[in-house]
Short mmCIF file of the N, C-alpha and C atoms (twelve columns), coordinates in Angstrom:
data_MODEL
# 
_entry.id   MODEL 
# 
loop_
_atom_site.group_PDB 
_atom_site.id 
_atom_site.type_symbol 
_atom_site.label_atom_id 
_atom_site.label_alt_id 
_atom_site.label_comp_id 
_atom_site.label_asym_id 
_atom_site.label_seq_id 
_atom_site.Cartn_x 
_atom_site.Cartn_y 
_atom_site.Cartn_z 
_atom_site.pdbx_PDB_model_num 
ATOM 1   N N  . UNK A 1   28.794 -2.862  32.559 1 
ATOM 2   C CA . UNK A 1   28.369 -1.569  32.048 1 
ATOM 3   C C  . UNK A 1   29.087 -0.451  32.793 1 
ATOM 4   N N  . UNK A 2   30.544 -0.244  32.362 1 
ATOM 5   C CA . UNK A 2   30.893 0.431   33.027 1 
ATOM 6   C C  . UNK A 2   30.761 2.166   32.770 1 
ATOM 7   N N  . UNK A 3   30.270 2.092   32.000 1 
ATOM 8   C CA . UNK A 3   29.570 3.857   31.234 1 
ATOM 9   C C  . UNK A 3   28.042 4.041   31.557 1 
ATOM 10  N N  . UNK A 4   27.624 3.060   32.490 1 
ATOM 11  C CA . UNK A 4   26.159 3.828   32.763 1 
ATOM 12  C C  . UNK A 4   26.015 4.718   34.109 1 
ATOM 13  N N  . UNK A 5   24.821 5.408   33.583 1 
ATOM 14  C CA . UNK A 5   24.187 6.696   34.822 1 
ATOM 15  C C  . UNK A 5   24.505 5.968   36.086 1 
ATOM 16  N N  . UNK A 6   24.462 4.879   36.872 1 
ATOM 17  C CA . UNK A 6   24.042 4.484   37.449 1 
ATOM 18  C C  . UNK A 6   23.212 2.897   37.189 1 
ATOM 19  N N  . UNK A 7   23.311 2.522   39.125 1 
ATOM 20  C CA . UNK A 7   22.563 1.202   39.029 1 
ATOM 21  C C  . UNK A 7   20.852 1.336   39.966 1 
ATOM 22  N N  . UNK A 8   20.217 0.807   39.001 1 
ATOM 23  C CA . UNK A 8   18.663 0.544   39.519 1 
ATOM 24  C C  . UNK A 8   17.927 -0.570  39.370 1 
ATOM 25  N N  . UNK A 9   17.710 -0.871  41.115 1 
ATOM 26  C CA . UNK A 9   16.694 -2.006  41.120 1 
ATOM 27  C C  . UNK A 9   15.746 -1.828  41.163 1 
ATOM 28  N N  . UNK A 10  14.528 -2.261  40.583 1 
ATOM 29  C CA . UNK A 10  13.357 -2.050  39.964 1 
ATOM 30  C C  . UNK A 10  12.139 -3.438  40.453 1 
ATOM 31  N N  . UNK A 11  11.465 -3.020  41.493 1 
ATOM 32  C CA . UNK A 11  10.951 -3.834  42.117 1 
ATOM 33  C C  . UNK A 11  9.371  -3.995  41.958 1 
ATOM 34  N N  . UNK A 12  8.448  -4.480  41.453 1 
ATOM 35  C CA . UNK A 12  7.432  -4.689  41.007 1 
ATOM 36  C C  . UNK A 12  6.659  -5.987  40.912 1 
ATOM 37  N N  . UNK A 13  6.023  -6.215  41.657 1 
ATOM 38  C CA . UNK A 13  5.297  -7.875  41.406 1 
ATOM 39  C C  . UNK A 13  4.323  -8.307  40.015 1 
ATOM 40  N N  . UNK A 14  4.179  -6.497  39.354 1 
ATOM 41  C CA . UNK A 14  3.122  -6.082  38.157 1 
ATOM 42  C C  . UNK A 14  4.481  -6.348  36.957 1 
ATOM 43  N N  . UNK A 15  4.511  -7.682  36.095 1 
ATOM 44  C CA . UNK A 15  5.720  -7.570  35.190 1 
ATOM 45  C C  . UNK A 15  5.611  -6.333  34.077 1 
ATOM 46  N N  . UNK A 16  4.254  -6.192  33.699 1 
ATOM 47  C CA . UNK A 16  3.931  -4.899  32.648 1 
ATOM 48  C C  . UNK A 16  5.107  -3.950  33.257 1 
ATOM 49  N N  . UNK A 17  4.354  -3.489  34.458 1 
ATOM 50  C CA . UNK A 17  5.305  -2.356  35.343 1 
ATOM 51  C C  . UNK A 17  6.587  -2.808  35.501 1 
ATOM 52  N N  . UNK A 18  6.591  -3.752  35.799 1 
ATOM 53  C CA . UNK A 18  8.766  -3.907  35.963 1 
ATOM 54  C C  . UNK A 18  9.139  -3.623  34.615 1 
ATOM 55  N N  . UNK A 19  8.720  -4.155  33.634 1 
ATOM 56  C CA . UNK A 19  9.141  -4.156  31.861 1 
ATOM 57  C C  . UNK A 19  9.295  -2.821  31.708 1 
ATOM 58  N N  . UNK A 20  8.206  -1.643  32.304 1 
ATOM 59  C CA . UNK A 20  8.192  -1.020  31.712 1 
ATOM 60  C C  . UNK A 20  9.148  0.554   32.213 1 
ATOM 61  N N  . UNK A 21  9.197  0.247   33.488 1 
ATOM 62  C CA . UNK A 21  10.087 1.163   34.475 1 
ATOM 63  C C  . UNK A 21  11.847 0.565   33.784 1 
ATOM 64  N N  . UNK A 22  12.080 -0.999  33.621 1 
ATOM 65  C CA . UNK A 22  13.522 -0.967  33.529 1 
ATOM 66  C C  . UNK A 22  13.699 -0.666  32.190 1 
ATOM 67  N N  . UNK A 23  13.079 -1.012  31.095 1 
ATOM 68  C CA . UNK A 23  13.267 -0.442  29.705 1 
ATOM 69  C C  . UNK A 23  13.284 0.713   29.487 1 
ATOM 70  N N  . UNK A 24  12.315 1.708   30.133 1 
ATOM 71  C CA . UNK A 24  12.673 3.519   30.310 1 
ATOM 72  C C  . UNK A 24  13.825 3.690   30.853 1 
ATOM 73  N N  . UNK A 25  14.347 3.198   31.820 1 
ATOM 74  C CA . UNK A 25  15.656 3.041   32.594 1 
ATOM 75  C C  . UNK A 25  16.552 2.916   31.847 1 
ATOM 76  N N  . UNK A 26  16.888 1.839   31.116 1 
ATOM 77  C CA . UNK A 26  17.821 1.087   30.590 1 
ATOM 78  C C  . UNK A 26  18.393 2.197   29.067 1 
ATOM 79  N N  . UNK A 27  16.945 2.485   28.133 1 
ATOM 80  C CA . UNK A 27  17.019 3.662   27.590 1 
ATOM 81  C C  . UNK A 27  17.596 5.013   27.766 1 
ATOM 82  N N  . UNK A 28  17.480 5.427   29.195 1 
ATOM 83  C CA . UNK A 28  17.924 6.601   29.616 1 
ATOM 84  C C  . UNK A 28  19.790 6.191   30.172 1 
ATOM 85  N N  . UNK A 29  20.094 5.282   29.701 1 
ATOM 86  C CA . UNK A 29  21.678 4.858   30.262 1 
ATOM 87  C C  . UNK A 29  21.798 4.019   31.715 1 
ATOM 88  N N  . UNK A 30  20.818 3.773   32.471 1 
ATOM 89  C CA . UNK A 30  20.909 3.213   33.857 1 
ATOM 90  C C  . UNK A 30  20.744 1.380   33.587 1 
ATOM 91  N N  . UNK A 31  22.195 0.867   34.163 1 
ATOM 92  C CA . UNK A 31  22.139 -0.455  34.848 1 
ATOM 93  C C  . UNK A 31  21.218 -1.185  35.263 1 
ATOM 94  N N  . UNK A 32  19.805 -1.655  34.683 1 
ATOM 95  C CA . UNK A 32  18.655 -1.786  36.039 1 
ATOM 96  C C  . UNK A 32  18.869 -3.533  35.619 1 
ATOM 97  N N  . UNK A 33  18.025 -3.854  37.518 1 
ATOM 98  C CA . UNK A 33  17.927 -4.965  37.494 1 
ATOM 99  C C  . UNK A 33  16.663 -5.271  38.091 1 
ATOM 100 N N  . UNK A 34  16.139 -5.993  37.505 1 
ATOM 101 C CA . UNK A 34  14.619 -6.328  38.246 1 
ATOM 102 C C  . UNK A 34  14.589 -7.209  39.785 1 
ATOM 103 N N  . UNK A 35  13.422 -6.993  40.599 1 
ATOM 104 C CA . UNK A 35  13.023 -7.757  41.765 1 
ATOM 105 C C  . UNK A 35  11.317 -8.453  41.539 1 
ATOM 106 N N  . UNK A 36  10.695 -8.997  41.720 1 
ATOM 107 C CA . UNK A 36  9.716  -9.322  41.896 1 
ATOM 108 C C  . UNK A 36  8.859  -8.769  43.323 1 
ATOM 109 N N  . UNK A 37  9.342  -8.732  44.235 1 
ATOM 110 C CA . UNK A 37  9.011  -8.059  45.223 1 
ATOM 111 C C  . UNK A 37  9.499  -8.132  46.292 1 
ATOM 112 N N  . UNK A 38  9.196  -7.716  47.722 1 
ATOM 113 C CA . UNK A 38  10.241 -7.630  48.739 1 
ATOM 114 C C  . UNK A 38  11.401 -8.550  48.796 1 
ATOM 115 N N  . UNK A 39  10.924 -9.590  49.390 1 
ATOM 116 C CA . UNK A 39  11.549 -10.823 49.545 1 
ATOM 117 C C  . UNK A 39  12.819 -10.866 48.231 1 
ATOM 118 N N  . UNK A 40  12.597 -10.759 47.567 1 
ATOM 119 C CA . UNK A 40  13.562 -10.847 46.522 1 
ATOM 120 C C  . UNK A 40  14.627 -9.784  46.011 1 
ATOM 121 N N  . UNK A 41  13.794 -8.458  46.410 1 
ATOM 122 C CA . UNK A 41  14.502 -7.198  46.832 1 
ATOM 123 C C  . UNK A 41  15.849 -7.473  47.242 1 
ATOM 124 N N  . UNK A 42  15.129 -7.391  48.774 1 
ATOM 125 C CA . UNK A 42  16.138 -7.743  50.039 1 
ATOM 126 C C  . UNK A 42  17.385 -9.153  49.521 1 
ATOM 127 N N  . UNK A 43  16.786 -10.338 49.111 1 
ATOM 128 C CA . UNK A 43  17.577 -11.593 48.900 1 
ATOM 129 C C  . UNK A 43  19.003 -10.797 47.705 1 
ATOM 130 N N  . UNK A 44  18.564 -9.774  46.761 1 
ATOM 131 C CA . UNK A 44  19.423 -9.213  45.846 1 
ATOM 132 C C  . UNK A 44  19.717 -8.216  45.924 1 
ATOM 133 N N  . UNK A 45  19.856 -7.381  47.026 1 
ATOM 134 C CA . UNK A 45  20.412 -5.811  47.266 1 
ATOM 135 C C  . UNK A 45  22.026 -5.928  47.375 1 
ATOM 136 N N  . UNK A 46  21.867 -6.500  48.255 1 
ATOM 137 C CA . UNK A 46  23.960 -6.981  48.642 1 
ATOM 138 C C  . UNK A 46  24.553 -7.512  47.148 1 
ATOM 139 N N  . UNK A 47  23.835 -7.661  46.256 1 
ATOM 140 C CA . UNK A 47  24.644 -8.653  44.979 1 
ATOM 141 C C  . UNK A 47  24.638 -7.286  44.120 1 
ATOM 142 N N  . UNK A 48  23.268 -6.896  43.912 1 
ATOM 143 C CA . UNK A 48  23.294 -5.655  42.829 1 
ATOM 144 C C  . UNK A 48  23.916 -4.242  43.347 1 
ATOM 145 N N  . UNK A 49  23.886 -4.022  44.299 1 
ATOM 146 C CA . UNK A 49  24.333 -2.593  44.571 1 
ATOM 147 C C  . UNK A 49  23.851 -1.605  44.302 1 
ATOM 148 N N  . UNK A 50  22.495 -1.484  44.073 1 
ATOM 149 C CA . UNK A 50  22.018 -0.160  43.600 1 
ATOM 150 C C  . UNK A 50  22.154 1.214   43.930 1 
ATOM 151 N N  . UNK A 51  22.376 1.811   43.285 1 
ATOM 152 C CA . UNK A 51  21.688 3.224   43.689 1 
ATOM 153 C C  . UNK A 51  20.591 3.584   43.898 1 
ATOM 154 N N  . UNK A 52  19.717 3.761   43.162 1 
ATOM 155 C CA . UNK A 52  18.565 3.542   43.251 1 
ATOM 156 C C  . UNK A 52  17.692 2.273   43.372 1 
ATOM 157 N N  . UNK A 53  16.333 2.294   44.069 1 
ATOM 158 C CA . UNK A 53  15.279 1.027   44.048 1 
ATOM 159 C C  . UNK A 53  14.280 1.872   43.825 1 
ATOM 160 N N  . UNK A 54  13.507 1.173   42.953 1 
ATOM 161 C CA . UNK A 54  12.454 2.000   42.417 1 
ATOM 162 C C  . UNK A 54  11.061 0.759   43.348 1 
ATOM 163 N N  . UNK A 55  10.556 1.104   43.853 1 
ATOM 164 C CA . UNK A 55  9.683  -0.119  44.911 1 
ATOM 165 C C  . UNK A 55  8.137  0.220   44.848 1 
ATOM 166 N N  . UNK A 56  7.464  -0.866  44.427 1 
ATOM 167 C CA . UNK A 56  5.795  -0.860  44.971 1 
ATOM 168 C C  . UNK A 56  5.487  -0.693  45.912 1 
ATOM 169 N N  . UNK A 57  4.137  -0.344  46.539 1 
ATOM 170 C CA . UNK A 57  4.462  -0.098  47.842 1 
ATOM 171 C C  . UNK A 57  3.417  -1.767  48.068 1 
ATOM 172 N N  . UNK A 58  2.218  -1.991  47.130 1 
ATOM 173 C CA . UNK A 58  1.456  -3.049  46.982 1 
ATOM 174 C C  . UNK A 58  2.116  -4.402  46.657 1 
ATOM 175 N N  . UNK A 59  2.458  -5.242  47.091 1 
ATOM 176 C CA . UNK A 59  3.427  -6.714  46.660 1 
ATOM 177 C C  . UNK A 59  3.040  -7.635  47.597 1 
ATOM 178 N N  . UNK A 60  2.876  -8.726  47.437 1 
ATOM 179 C CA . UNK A 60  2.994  -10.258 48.162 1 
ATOM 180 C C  . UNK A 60  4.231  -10.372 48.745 1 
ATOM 181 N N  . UNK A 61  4.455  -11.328 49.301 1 
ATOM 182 C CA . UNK A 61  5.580  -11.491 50.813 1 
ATOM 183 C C  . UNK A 61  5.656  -10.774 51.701 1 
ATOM 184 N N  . UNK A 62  6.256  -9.176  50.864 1 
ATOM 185 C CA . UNK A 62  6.869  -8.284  51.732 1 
ATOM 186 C C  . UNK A 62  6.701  -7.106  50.966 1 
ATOM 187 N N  . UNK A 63  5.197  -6.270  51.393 1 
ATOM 188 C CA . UNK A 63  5.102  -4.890  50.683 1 
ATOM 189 C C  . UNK A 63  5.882  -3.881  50.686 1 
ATOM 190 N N  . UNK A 64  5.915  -2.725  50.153 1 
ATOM 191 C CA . UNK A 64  6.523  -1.601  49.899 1 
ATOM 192 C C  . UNK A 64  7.447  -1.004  51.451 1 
ATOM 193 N N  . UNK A 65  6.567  -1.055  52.259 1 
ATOM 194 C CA . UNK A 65  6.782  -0.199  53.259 1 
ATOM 195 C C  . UNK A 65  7.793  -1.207  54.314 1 
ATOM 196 N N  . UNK A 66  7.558  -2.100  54.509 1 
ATOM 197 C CA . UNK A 66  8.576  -2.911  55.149 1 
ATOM 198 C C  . UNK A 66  9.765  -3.490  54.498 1 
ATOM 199 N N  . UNK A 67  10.089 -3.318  52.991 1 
ATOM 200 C CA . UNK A 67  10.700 -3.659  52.320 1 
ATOM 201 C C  . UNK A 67  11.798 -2.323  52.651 1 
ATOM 202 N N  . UNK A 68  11.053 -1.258  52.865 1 
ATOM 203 C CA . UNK A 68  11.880 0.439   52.764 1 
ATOM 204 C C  . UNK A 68  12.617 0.188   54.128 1 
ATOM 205 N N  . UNK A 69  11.834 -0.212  55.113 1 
ATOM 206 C CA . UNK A 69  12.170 -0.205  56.320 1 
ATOM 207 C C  . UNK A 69  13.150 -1.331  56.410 1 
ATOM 208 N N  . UNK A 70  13.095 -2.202  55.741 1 
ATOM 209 C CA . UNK A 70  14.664 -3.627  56.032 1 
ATOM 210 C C  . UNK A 70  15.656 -2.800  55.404 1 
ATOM 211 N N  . UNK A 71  15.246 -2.567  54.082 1 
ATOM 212 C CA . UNK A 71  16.367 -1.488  53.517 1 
ATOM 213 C C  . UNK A 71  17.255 -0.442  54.097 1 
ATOM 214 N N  . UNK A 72  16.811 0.249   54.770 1 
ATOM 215 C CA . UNK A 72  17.390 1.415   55.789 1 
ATOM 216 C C  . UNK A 72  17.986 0.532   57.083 1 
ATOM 217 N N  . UNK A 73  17.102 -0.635  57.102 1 
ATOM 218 C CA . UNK A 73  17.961 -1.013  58.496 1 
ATOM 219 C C  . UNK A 73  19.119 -2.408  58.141 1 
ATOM 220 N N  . UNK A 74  19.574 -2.601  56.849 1 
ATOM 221 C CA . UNK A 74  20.505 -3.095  56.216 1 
ATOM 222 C C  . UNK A 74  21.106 -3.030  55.184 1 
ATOM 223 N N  . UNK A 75  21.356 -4.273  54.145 1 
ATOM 224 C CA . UNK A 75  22.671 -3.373  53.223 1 
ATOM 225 C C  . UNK A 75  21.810 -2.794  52.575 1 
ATOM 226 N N  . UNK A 76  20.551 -2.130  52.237 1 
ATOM 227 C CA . UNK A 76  20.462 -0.810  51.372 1 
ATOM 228 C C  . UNK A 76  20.171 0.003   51.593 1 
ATOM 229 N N  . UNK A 77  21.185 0.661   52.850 1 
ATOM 230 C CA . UNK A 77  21.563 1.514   53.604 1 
ATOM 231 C C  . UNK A 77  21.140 3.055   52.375 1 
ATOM 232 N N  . UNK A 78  22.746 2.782   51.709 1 
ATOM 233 C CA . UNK A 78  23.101 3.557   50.582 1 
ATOM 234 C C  . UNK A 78  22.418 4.235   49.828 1 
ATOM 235 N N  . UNK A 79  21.194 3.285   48.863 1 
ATOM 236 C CA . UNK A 79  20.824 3.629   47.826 1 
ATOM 237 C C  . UNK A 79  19.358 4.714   48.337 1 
ATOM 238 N N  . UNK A 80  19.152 4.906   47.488 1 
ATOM 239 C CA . UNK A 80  18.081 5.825   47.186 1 
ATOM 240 C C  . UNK A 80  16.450 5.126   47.219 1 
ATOM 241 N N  . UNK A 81  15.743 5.718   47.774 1 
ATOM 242 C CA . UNK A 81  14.181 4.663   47.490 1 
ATOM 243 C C  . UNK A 81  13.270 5.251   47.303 1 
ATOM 244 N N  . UNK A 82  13.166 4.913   45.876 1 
ATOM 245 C CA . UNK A 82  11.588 5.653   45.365 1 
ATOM 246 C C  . UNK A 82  10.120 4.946   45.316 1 
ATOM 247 N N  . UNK A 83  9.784  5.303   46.189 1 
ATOM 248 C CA . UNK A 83  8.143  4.588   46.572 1 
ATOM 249 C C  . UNK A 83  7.193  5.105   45.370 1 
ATOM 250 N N  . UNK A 84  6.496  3.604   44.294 1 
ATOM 251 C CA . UNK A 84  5.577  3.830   43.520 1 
ATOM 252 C C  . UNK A 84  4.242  2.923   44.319 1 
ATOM 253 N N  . UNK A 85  3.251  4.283   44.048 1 
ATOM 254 C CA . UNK A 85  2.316  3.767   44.550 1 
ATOM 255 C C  . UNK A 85  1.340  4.380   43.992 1 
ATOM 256 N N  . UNK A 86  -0.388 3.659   44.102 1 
ATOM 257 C CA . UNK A 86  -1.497 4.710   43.983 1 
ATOM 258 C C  . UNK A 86  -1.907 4.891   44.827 1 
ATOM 259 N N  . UNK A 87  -1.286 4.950   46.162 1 
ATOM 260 C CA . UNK A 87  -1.788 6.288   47.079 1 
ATOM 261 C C  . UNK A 87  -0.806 6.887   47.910 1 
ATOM 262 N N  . UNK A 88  -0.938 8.185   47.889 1 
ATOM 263 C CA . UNK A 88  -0.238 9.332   48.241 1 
ATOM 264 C C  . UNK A 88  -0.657 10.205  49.307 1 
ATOM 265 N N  . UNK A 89  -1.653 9.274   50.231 1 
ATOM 266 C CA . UNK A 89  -2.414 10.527  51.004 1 
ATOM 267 C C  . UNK A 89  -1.032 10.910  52.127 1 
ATOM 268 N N  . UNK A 90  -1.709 11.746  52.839 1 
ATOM 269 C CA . UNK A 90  -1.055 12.603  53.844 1 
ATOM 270 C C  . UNK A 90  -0.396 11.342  54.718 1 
ATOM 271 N N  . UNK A 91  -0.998 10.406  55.186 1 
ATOM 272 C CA . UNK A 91  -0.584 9.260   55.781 1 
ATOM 273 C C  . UNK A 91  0.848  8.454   55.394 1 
ATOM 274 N N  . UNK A 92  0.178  8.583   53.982 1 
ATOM 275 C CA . UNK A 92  1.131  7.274   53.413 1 
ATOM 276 C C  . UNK A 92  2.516  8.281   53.285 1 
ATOM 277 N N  . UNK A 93  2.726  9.630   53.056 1 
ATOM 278 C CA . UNK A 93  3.870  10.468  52.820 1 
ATOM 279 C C  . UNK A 93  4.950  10.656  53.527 1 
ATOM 280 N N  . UNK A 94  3.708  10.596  55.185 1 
ATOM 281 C CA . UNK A 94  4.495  10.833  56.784 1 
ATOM 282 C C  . UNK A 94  5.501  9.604   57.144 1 
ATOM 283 N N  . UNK A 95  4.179  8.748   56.559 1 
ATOM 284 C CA . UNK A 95  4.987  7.008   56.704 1 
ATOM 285 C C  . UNK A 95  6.404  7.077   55.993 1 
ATOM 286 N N  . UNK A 96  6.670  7.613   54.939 1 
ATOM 287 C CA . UNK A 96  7.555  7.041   53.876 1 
ATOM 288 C C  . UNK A 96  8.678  8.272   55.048 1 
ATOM 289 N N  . UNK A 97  8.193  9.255   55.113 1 
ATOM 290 C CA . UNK A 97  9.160  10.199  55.548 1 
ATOM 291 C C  . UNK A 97  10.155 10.016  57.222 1 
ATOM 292 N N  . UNK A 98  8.900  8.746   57.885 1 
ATOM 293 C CA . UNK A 98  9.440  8.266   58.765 1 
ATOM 294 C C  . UNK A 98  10.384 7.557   58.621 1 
ATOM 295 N N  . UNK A 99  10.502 6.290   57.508 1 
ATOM 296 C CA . UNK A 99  11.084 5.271   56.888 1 
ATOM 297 C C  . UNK A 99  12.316 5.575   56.247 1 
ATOM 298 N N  . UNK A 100 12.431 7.003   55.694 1 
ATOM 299 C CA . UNK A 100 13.463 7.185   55.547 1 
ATOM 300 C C  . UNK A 100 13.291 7.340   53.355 1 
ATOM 301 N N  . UNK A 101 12.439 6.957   53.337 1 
ATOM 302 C CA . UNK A 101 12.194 7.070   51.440 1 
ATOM 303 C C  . UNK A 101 12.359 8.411   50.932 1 
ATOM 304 N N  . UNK A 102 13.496 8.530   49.211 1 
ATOM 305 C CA . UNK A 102 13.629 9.960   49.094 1 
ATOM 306 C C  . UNK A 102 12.800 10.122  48.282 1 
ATOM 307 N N  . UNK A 103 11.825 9.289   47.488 1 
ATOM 308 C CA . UNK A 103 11.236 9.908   46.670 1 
ATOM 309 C C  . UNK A 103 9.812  9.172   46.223 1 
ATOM 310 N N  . UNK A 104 8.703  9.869   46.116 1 
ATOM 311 C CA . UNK A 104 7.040  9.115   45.552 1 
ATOM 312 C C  . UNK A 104 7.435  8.889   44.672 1 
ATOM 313 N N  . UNK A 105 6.076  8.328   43.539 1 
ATOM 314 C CA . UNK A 105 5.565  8.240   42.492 1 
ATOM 315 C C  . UNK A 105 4.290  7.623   42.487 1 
ATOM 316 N N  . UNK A 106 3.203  8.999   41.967 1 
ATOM 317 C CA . UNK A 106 1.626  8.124   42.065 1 
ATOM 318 C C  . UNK A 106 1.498  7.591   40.403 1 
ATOM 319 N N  . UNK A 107 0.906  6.404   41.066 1 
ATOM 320 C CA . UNK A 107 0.211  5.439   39.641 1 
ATOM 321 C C  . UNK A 107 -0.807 6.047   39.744 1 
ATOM 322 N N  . UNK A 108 -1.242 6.341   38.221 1 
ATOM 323 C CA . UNK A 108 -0.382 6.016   37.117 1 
ATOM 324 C C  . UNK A 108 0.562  7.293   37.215 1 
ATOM 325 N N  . UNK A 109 1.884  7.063   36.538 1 
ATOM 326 C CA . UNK A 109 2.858  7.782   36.121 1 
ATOM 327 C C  . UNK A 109 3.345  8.070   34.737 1 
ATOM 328 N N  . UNK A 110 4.095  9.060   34.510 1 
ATOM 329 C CA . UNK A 110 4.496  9.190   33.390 1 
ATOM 330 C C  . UNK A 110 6.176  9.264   33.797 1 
ATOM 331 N N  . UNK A 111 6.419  8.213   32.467 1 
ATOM 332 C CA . UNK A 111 7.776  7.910   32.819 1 
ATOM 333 C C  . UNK A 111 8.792  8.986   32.443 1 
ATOM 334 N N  . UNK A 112 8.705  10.111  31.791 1 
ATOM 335 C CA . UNK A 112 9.359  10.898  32.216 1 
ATOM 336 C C  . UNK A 112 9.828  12.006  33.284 1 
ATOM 337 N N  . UNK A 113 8.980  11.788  34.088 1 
ATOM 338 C CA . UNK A 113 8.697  11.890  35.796 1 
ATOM 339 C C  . UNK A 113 9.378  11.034  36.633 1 
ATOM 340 N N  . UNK A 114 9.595  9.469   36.247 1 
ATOM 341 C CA . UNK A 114 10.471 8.516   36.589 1 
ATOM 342 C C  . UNK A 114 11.740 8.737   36.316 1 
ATOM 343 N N  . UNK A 115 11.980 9.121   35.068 1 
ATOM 344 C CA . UNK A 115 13.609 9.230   34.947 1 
ATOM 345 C C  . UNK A 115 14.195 10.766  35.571 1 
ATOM 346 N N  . UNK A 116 13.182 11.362  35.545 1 
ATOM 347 C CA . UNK A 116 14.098 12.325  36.315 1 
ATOM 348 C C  . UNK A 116 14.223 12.673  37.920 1 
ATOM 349 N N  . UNK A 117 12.877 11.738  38.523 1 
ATOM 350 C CA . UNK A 117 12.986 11.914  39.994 1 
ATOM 351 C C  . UNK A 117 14.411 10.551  39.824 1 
ATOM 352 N N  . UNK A 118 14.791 9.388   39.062 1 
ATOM 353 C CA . UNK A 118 15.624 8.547   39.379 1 
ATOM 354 C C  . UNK A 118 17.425 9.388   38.694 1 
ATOM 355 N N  . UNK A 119 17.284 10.027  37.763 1 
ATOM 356 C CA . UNK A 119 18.860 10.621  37.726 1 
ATOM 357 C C  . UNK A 119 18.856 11.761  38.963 1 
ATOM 358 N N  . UNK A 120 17.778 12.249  39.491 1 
ATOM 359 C CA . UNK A 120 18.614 13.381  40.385 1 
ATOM 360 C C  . UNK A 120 18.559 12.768  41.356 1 
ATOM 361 N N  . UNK A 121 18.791 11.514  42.087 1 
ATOM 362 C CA . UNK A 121 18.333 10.739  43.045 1 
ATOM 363 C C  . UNK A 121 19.749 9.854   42.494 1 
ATOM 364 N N  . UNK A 122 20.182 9.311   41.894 1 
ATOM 365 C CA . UNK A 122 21.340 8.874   40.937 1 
ATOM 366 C C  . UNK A 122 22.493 10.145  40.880 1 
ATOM 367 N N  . UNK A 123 22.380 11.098  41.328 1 
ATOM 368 C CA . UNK A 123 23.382 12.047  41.296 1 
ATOM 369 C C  . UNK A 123 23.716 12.549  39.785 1 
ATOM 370 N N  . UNK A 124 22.775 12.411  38.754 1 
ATOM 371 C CA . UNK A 124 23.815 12.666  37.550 1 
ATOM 372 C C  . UNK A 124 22.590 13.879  36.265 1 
ATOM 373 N N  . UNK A 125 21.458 14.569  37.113 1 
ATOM 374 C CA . UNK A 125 20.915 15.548  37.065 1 
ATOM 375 C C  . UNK A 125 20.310 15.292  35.347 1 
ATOM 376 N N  . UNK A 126 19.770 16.610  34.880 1 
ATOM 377 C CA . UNK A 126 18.895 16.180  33.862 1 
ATOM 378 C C  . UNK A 126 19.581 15.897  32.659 1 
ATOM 379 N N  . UNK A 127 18.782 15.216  31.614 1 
ATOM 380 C CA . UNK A 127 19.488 14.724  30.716 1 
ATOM 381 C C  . UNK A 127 19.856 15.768  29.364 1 
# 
């Protein structure tokens, strides 16, 4: 796909939610590739290359927040990380801001809130 916005991995252990984040994605012109959750993240970051990761923060193996944190401290140095979650308190914000994450999203969301925190985060601004 060499004419798309961009590449996004799309990480979700909820398949509704993965289906439904990479098909808005995929619609809006972006490359996406699904993860199941950390562990699998991480096992496919070096292969996919993303720009963006769109990440739960709730998952089995390896939740949201340590998944952000391997990320920053290996190959997905690069990309961009948007933390979806349903909670947003003051805590969880400081955390992400420690970690290095550029961008929330509280569940529930509206996915046109998704595509545009993921193209200006993708470098390629509104549609």
């Amino acid at each position: 796909m060499g004419d798309a916005l961009g590449r996004v991995l799309v990480v979700d252990d909820d398949e509704v939610i993965r289906q439904l984040i990479a098909v808005n994605l995929q619609l809006e012109g972006f490359e996406v590739h699904t993860a199941v959750d950390g562990q699998d993240c991480l096992d496919r970051v070096g292969a996919v290359g993303p720009d963006v990761i769109t990440l739960d923060v709730m998952m089995p193996r390896l939740d949201g927040w340590v998944t952000a944190l391997r990320l920053r401290e290996g190959d997905g140095r690069g990309a961009k990380v948007v933390l979806i979650t349903a909670r947003a308190q003051e805590d969880d914000l400081r955390r992400g801001r420690e970690i290095g994450v550029d961008a929330y999203l509280t569940k529930p969301f509206d996915p046109s809130e998704l595509i545009r925190i993921v193209r200006d985060l993708a470098g390629v601004g509104p549609g």
